[in-house]
Amino acid sequence: MVVLRSRGDVVARIHSGAIGAAPDPTIRPHPQIHFTVDDVEAAARAARAHGGTAHQQGVGSTEAILTDPDGAGFFVTARAAG
């Protein structure tokens, strides 16, 4: 896993699963990219406004899966308070 920090705060992380962890071992692992944001709902609105998609658990959710207009997916997670 790769963790990107800014002034001590985690702002992004990248990791992928092992081939053996995939339900279908013929599927190659792919990186999962996570960004920390102040407002998950605002990030979801911005993704939609720019041609992407957003999948959230509901209003007030602390994370969402977003895709850019080309279909590349990534996660956004609410920054921890404090």
mmCIF file of C-alpha atoms in Angstrom:
data_model
loop_
_atom_site.group_PDB
_atom_site.id
_atom_site.type_symbol
_atom_site.label_atom_id
_atom_site.label_comp_id
_atom_site.label_asym_id
_atom_site.label_seq_id
_atom_site.Cartn_x
_atom_site.Cartn_y
_atom_site.Cartn_z
ATOM 1 C CA MET A 1 0.000 0.000 0.000
ATOM 2 C CA VAL A 2 1.167 3.522 -0.813
ATOM 3 C CA VAL A 3 0.050 6.308 1.532
ATOM 4 C CA LEU A 4 0.309 9.990 0.614
ATOM 5 C CA ARG A 5 0.429 12.432 3.517
ATOM 6 C CA SER A 6 0.237 16.207 3.615
ATOM 7 C CA ARG A 7 1.334 17.856 6.865
ATOM 8 C CA GLY A 8 0.848 14.558 8.669
ATOM 9 C CA ASP A 9 -2.689 13.930 7.357
ATOM 10 C CA VAL A 10 -3.436 11.007 5.032
ATOM 11 C CA VAL A 11 -4.796 12.528 1.808
ATOM 12 C CA ALA A 12 -4.654 9.498 -0.510
ATOM 13 C CA ARG A 13 -3.753 5.824 -0.529
ATOM 14 C CA ILE A 14 -3.306 3.234 -3.267
ATOM 15 C CA HIS A 15 -3.444 -0.532 -2.796
ATOM 16 C CA SER A 16 -4.423 -3.665 -4.667
ATOM 17 C CA GLY A 17 -5.288 -7.203 -3.720
ATOM 18 C CA ALA A 18 -3.260 -10.292 -4.456
ATOM 19 C CA ILE A 19 -4.238 -12.436 -7.432
ATOM 20 C CA GLY A 20 -5.266 -15.244 -5.084
ATOM 21 C CA ALA A 21 -7.676 -12.901 -3.288
ATOM 22 C CA ALA A 22 -9.792 -12.315 -6.415
ATOM 23 C CA PRO A 23 -13.023 -14.353 -6.745
ATOM 24 C CA ASP A 24 -11.831 -15.299 -10.239
ATOM 25 C CA PRO A 25 -8.050 -15.954 -10.200
ATOM 26 C CA THR A 26 -7.832 -15.189 -13.935
ATOM 27 C CA ILE A 27 -8.733 -11.563 -13.250
ATOM 28 C CA ARG A 28 -5.667 -9.434 -12.704
ATOM 29 C CA PRO A 29 -5.598 -7.253 -9.593
ATOM 30 C CA HIS A 30 -6.112 -3.543 -10.121
ATOM 31 C CA PRO A 31 -5.166 -0.609 -7.941
ATOM 32 C CA GLN A 32 -7.744 0.959 -5.696
ATOM 33 C CA ILE A 33 -7.238 4.681 -5.242
ATOM 34 C CA HIS A 34 -8.651 6.422 -2.166
ATOM 35 C CA PHE A 35 -8.768 10.199 -1.602
ATOM 36 C CA THR A 36 -9.558 11.924 1.660
ATOM 37 C CA VAL A 37 -11.975 14.854 1.237
ATOM 38 C CA ASP A 38 -13.652 17.365 3.528
ATOM 39 C CA ASP A 39 -17.129 16.777 2.053
ATOM 40 C CA VAL A 40 -18.091 13.461 0.423
ATOM 41 C CA GLU A 41 -21.414 14.803 -0.854
ATOM 42 C CA ALA A 42 -19.694 17.791 -2.523
ATOM 43 C CA ALA A 43 -17.178 15.435 -4.162
ATOM 44 C CA ALA A 44 -20.050 13.276 -5.464
ATOM 45 C CA ARG A 45 -21.859 16.340 -6.847
ATOM 46 C CA ALA A 46 -18.650 17.514 -8.548
ATOM 47 C CA ALA A 47 -18.114 14.086 -10.134
ATOM 48 C CA ARG A 48 -21.650 14.119 -11.549
ATOM 49 C CA ALA A 49 -21.359 17.742 -12.722
ATOM 50 C CA HIS A 50 -18.255 16.851 -14.734
ATOM 51 C CA GLY A 51 -19.682 13.738 -16.435
ATOM 52 C CA GLY A 52 -18.720 11.102 -13.894
ATOM 53 C CA THR A 53 -20.834 8.988 -11.565
ATOM 54 C CA ALA A 54 -21.137 8.612 -7.815
ATOM 55 C CA HIS A 55 -22.362 5.684 -5.747
ATOM 56 C CA GLN A 56 -23.083 6.578 -2.116
ATOM 57 C CA GLN A 57 -24.753 4.810 0.779
ATOM 58 C CA GLY A 58 -26.971 7.855 1.330
ATOM 59 C CA VAL A 59 -26.999 11.421 2.584
ATOM 60 C CA GLY A 60 -24.339 11.897 5.242
ATOM 61 C CA SER A 61 -22.305 8.917 4.024
ATOM 62 C CA THR A 62 -18.620 8.984 4.978
ATOM 63 C CA GLU A 63 -17.453 7.459 1.696
ATOM 64 C CA ALA A 64 -18.426 7.065 -1.944
ATOM 65 C CA ILE A 65 -17.207 5.313 -5.065
ATOM 66 C CA LEU A 66 -16.776 7.774 -7.927
ATOM 67 C CA THR A 67 -15.932 7.296 -11.595
ATOM 68 C CA ASP A 68 -14.532 9.840 -14.016
ATOM 69 C CA PRO A 69 -16.103 10.344 -17.478
ATOM 70 C CA ASP A 70 -13.846 7.592 -18.892
ATOM 71 C CA GLY A 71 -15.022 5.080 -16.280
ATOM 72 C CA ALA A 72 -11.936 5.029 -14.035
ATOM 73 C CA GLY A 73 -13.092 4.414 -10.475
ATOM 74 C CA PHE A 74 -11.798 5.731 -7.172
ATOM 75 C CA PHE A 75 -12.985 6.142 -3.610
ATOM 76 C CA VAL A 76 -13.446 9.286 -1.537
ATOM 77 C CA THR A 77 -13.555 9.123 2.249
ATOM 78 C CA ALA A 78 -14.473 11.879 4.685
ATOM 79 C CA ARG A 79 -11.548 13.418 6.517
ATOM 80 C CA ALA A 80 -11.628 12.535 10.207
ATOM 81 C CA ALA A 81 -12.777 15.386 12.413
ATOM 82 C CA GLY A 82 -10.207 16.927 14.627
#
